[in-house]
mmCIF file of C-alpha atoms and ligand atoms in Angstrom:
data_model
loop_
_atom_site.group_PDB
_atom_site.id
_atom_site.type_symbol
_atom_site.label_atom_id
_atom_site.label_comp_id
_atom_site.label_asym_id
_atom_site.label_seq_id
_atom_site.Cartn_x
_atom_site.Cartn_y
_atom_site.Cartn_z
ATOM 1 C CA MET S 1 70.566 -58.636 65.021
ATOM 2 C CA LYS S 2 69.798 -62.174 62.897
ATOM 3 C CA SER S 3 70.668 -63.363 66.618
ATOM 4 C CA LEU S 4 67.775 -61.205 67.981
ATOM 5 C CA SER S 5 65.185 -62.118 65.722
ATOM 6 C CA ILE S 6 64.171 -65.710 66.915
ATOM 7 C CA LEU S 7 63.058 -63.550 69.981
ATOM 8 C CA ILE S 8 60.775 -62.094 67.571
ATOM 9 C CA ASP S 9 59.325 -65.001 65.834
ATOM 10 C CA ASN S 10 58.513 -66.184 68.927
ATOM 11 C CA ASN S 11 56.645 -63.835 70.767
ATOM 12 C CA ARG S 12 54.700 -63.862 67.842
ATOM 13 C CA LYS S 13 53.589 -67.602 67.620
ATOM 14 C CA TRP S 14 53.396 -66.769 71.911
ATOM 15 C CA ALA S 15 50.903 -64.236 70.916
ATOM 16 C CA GLU S 16 48.888 -66.536 68.613
ATOM 17 C CA GLN S 17 48.729 -68.821 70.441
ATOM 18 C CA LEU S 18 46.869 -66.979 73.957
ATOM 19 C CA ILE S 19 44.376 -65.607 70.842
ATOM 20 C CA LYS S 20 43.365 -68.943 69.657
ATOM 21 C CA LYS S 21 42.610 -70.106 73.650
ATOM 22 C CA GLN S 22 40.682 -66.924 74.193
ATOM 23 C CA PRO S 23 40.676 -64.516 71.047
ATOM 24 C CA ASP S 24 40.368 -61.236 72.835
ATOM 25 C CA PHE S 25 43.009 -62.194 75.476
ATOM 26 C CA PHE S 26 44.963 -59.237 74.418
ATOM 27 C CA ARG S 27 41.941 -56.462 74.147
ATOM 28 C CA LYS S 28 40.480 -57.246 77.936
ATOM 29 C CA LEU S 29 44.169 -56.472 78.921
ATOM 30 C CA SER S 30 45.270 -53.276 77.393
ATOM 31 C CA LEU S 31 41.559 -51.891 79.183
ATOM 32 C CA GLN S 32 42.761 -53.079 82.516
ATOM 33 C CA GLN S 33 44.955 -54.797 84.783
ATOM 34 C CA SER S 34 43.642 -56.686 88.378
ATOM 35 C CA PRO S 35 46.482 -58.737 89.903
ATOM 36 C CA ASP S 36 45.397 -60.192 92.921
ATOM 37 C CA TYR S 37 49.062 -60.673 93.889
ATOM 38 C CA LEU S 38 52.884 -58.578 93.837
ATOM 39 C CA TRP S 39 55.953 -60.881 93.951
ATOM 40 C CA ILE S 40 59.035 -59.493 95.501
ATOM 41 C CA GLY S 41 61.795 -61.838 93.492
ATOM 42 C CA CYS S 42 65.172 -62.537 92.501
ATOM 43 C CA ALA S 43 66.236 -60.949 89.072
ATOM 44 C CA ASP S 44 67.376 -64.898 88.693
ATOM 45 C CA SER S 45 66.860 -65.639 84.830
ATOM 46 C CA ARG S 46 66.088 -69.166 86.591
ATOM 47 C CA VAL S 47 63.247 -67.493 88.560
ATOM 48 C CA PRO S 48 60.513 -66.155 86.478
ATOM 49 C CA ALA S 49 57.801 -65.801 88.433
ATOM 50 C CA ASN S 50 54.395 -65.911 85.898
ATOM 51 C CA GLU S 51 56.237 -69.361 84.951
ATOM 52 C CA ILE S 52 56.322 -71.154 88.380
ATOM 53 C CA VAL S 53 53.207 -69.942 89.575
ATOM 54 C CA GLY S 54 51.192 -71.293 86.560
ATOM 55 C CA LEU S 55 50.214 -67.303 85.794
ATOM 56 C CA LEU S 56 49.510 -65.641 83.359
ATOM 57 C CA PRO S 57 49.898 -61.563 81.708
ATOM 58 C CA GLY S 58 47.422 -59.610 83.495
ATOM 59 C CA GLU S 59 47.695 -62.001 86.859
ATOM 60 C CA LEU S 60 50.554 -61.006 88.714
ATOM 61 C CA PHE S 61 52.640 -57.360 89.681
ATOM 62 C CA VAL S 62 56.247 -57.857 89.459
ATOM 63 C CA HIS S 63 59.235 -56.595 91.046
ATOM 64 C CA ARG S 64 62.339 -58.452 90.755
ATOM 65 C CA ASN S 65 66.120 -57.500 91.550
ATOM 66 C CA VAL S 66 69.455 -58.828 92.915
ATOM 67 C CA ALA S 67 68.759 -61.369 95.982
ATOM 68 C CA ASN S 68 65.162 -60.459 96.187
ATOM 69 C CA ILE S 69 66.256 -57.484 98.568
ATOM 70 C CA VAL S 70 63.521 -54.783 100.393
ATOM 71 C CA SER S 71 65.462 -51.433 101.184
ATOM 72 C CA HIS S 72 63.557 -48.746 102.637
ATOM 73 C CA THR S 73 66.229 -46.584 100.693
ATOM 74 C CA ASP S 74 64.844 -47.698 96.343
ATOM 75 C CA MET S 75 62.541 -45.620 95.680
ATOM 76 C CA ASN S 76 62.095 -47.800 92.614
ATOM 77 C CA CYS S 77 60.693 -51.382 95.059
ATOM 78 C CA LEU S 78 58.684 -48.443 97.258
ATOM 79 C CA SER S 79 56.916 -47.356 94.604
ATOM 80 C CA VAL S 80 55.732 -51.058 92.505
ATOM 81 C CA LEU S 81 54.999 -51.548 96.649
ATOM 82 C CA GLN S 82 52.111 -48.689 96.683
ATOM 83 C CA TYR S 83 51.351 -49.156 93.871
ATOM 84 C CA ALA S 84 50.309 -52.486 94.112
ATOM 85 C CA ILE S 85 48.479 -51.881 97.800
ATOM 86 C CA ASP S 86 47.208 -48.689 97.344
ATOM 87 C CA ILE S 87 46.049 -48.872 93.510
ATOM 88 C CA LEU S 88 45.902 -52.602 92.688
ATOM 89 C CA LYS S 89 44.439 -53.361 95.805
ATOM 90 C CA VAL S 90 46.442 -56.776 96.186
ATOM 91 C CA LYS S 91 45.648 -58.959 99.174
ATOM 92 C CA ASP S 92 48.892 -60.601 99.089
ATOM 93 C CA VAL S 93 52.841 -59.895 98.673
ATOM 94 C CA ILE S 94 54.990 -63.068 97.691
ATOM 95 C CA VAL S 95 58.556 -62.296 98.500
ATOM 96 C CA CYS S 96 59.887 -64.962 97.120
ATOM 97 C CA GLY S 97 63.826 -65.957 97.551
ATOM 98 C CA HIS S 98 66.070 -69.489 96.116
ATOM 99 C CA TYR S 99 68.282 -71.576 96.890
ATOM 100 C CA GLY S 100 71.432 -71.230 95.530
ATOM 101 C CA CYS S 101 71.012 -67.388 95.184
ATOM 102 C CA GLY S 102 74.169 -65.946 93.921
ATOM 103 C CA GLY S 103 73.672 -62.939 94.904
ATOM 104 C CA VAL S 104 73.476 -64.651 98.821
ATOM 105 C CA LYS S 105 76.620 -65.785 98.104
ATOM 106 C CA ALA S 106 78.723 -63.064 96.914
ATOM 107 C CA ALA S 107 77.169 -60.970 99.762
ATOM 108 C CA ILE S 108 79.292 -63.121 102.615
ATOM 109 C CA GLU S 109 81.999 -63.716 100.655
ATOM 110 C CA ASP S 110 85.384 -62.071 101.306
ATOM 111 C CA THR S 111 86.299 -61.472 97.313
ATOM 112 C CA SER S 112 85.016 -57.436 95.619
ATOM 113 C CA HIS S 113 82.013 -57.068 93.104
ATOM 114 C CA GLY S 114 82.619 -53.807 92.609
ATOM 115 C CA LEU S 115 79.272 -51.667 92.903
ATOM 116 C CA ILE S 116 77.113 -54.265 93.797
ATOM 117 C CA ASP S 117 78.520 -55.291 97.162
ATOM 118 C CA ASN S 118 76.878 -52.334 98.544
ATOM 119 C CA TRP S 119 73.412 -52.938 97.455
ATOM 120 C CA LEU S 120 74.455 -57.105 98.649
ATOM 121 C CA ARG S 121 76.063 -55.622 102.254
ATOM 122 C CA SER S 122 72.251 -55.781 104.242
ATOM 123 C CA ILE S 123 72.279 -59.715 103.172
ATOM 124 C CA ARG S 124 76.069 -59.286 105.473
ATOM 125 C CA ASN S 125 75.013 -58.224 108.219
ATOM 126 C CA ILE S 126 72.205 -60.667 107.851
ATOM 127 C CA TYR S 127 75.257 -63.782 107.259
ATOM 128 C CA HIS S 128 76.662 -62.182 111.004
ATOM 129 C CA ARG S 129 73.629 -61.059 113.270
ATOM 130 C CA ASN S 130 72.478 -64.281 113.065
ATOM 131 C CA ALA S 131 76.347 -66.431 113.005
ATOM 132 C CA ALA S 132 74.884 -68.619 115.628
ATOM 133 C CA GLU S 133 72.666 -70.191 113.064
ATOM 134 C CA PHE S 134 75.130 -71.631 110.691
ATOM 135 C CA VAL S 135 77.786 -72.789 112.773
ATOM 136 C CA SER S 136 75.859 -76.773 112.586
ATOM 137 C CA PHE S 137 76.188 -76.592 108.374
ATOM 138 C CA SER S 138 79.448 -78.320 107.434
ATOM 139 C CA THR S 139 78.689 -77.459 103.936
ATOM 140 C CA GLU S 140 79.015 -74.689 102.478
ATOM 141 C CA SER S 141 75.924 -75.011 100.119
ATOM 142 C CA ASP S 142 74.126 -75.556 103.194
ATOM 143 C CA LYS S 143 74.985 -72.132 104.900
ATOM 144 C CA LEU S 144 74.604 -70.303 101.627
ATOM 145 C CA ASN S 145 70.986 -72.336 101.623
ATOM 146 C CA LYS S 146 70.516 -70.689 104.805
ATOM 147 C CA LEU S 147 70.678 -67.916 104.509
ATOM 148 C CA CYS S 148 68.563 -68.160 101.670
ATOM 149 C CA GLU S 149 66.217 -68.938 104.206
ATOM 150 C CA LEU S 150 66.588 -66.023 106.380
ATOM 151 C CA ASN S 151 66.818 -63.214 103.818
ATOM 152 C CA VAL S 152 63.549 -64.295 102.576
ATOM 153 C CA ARG S 153 62.004 -63.542 106.484
ATOM 154 C CA GLU S 154 63.913 -59.985 106.461
ATOM 155 C CA GLN S 155 62.786 -58.866 103.731
ATOM 156 C CA VAL S 156 59.614 -59.464 104.637
ATOM 157 C CA LEU S 157 60.223 -58.078 107.474
ATOM 158 C CA ASN S 158 61.377 -54.800 105.853
ATOM 159 C CA VAL S 159 57.892 -55.516 103.627
ATOM 160 C CA ALA S 160 55.958 -55.512 106.815
ATOM 161 C CA ASN S 161 57.732 -52.256 108.490
ATOM 162 C CA THR S 162 57.246 -49.567 105.024
ATOM 163 C CA THR S 163 54.867 -47.166 105.471
ATOM 164 C CA ILE S 164 53.346 -48.517 102.413
ATOM 165 C CA ILE S 165 51.993 -51.381 104.212
ATOM 166 C CA GLN S 166 51.399 -50.068 107.992
ATOM 167 C CA ASP S 167 49.197 -47.357 106.676
ATOM 168 C CA ALA S 168 47.827 -49.594 104.886
ATOM 169 C CA TRP S 169 47.112 -52.043 108.095
ATOM 170 C CA ALA S 170 45.776 -48.912 110.196
ATOM 171 C CA ARG S 171 42.587 -47.885 107.163
ATOM 172 C CA ALA S 172 42.278 -51.759 107.871
ATOM 173 C CA GLN S 173 43.223 -52.436 104.263
ATOM 174 C CA LYS S 174 43.810 -56.739 104.972
ATOM 175 C CA VAL S 175 46.842 -57.513 103.352
ATOM 176 C CA ALA S 176 49.337 -59.851 103.590
ATOM 177 C CA ILE S 177 53.246 -60.468 103.250
ATOM 178 C CA HIS S 178 53.992 -64.524 102.761
ATOM 179 C CA GLY S 179 57.670 -65.314 102.112
ATOM 180 C CA TRP S 180 58.368 -68.368 100.080
ATOM 181 C CA ILE S 181 61.516 -70.138 98.835
ATOM 182 C CA TYR S 182 62.311 -71.733 95.028
ATOM 183 C CA ASP S 183 64.338 -74.357 94.521
ATOM 184 C CA ILE S 184 66.125 -74.079 90.660
ATOM 185 C CA ALA S 185 66.938 -77.826 91.309
ATOM 186 C CA ASP S 186 63.694 -79.356 91.296
ATOM 187 C CA GLY S 187 61.337 -76.056 90.201
ATOM 188 C CA LEU S 188 59.283 -76.174 93.793
ATOM 189 C CA LEU S 189 58.349 -73.818 96.118
ATOM 190 C CA THR S 190 58.185 -73.889 99.612
ATOM 191 C CA ASP S 191 56.210 -71.934 101.557
ATOM 192 C CA LEU S 192 58.656 -70.249 104.832
ATOM 193 C CA GLY S 193 55.841 -69.953 107.257
ATOM 194 C CA VAL S 194 56.538 -66.670 107.855
ATOM 195 C CA CYS S 195 53.086 -64.964 107.241
ATOM 196 C CA ILE S 196 52.910 -61.690 108.033
ATOM 197 C CA GLU S 197 49.645 -59.784 108.817
ATOM 198 C CA SER S 198 48.580 -56.719 111.035
ATOM 199 C CA LYS S 199 50.454 -55.240 113.690
ATOM 200 C CA ASN S 200 50.414 -58.058 115.586
ATOM 201 C CA ASP S 201 51.723 -60.916 113.541
ATOM 202 C CA LEU S 202 55.449 -58.145 113.469
ATOM 203 C CA ALA S 203 55.291 -57.846 117.112
ATOM 204 C CA ARG S 204 55.653 -61.693 118.304
HETATM 205 CO CO1 CO H 301 69.154 -65.107 93.199
#
């Protein structure tokens, strides 16, 4: 247990610092949350959602899984999305991938990784569907990074095509879905320019 006690100590210091700046911070937060954004990102420890966009507890609703996949049969992800849209009424959903994603890399490797290969199967499909786009890349890391970007675009479309988002738009609730990518090598985010705000955007 000794090794974990440092985490509890860190927690005490972290809470103290926040209270120093704003004495009623936690009391206020305990009454309600009203985040403006939903973040769907990779579970990778190097991509901590709140930190990289400078947001405090209460400011970002977060769902993370391996390779930031939005699957229409994943009750976990869909439940987070439904709560974010129907109850919290977030106006922006950010799907954020990252370069060098181990999940994306594993998806196109020929070796077996066990159960997770089932989860990553849809990314392998993206790779095969877009095979022509990869011809011009000479290095494996360039190929991987291109696939990381294509995966974000695919997951943005998957969010937009959920009944949750379709229903929100049908009742004129404003929701935009954005595709971003994070570079773990320099800590910077890039907007991939795939914002979808309506059924019309999807049809394009
Ligand atoms: Co990843």
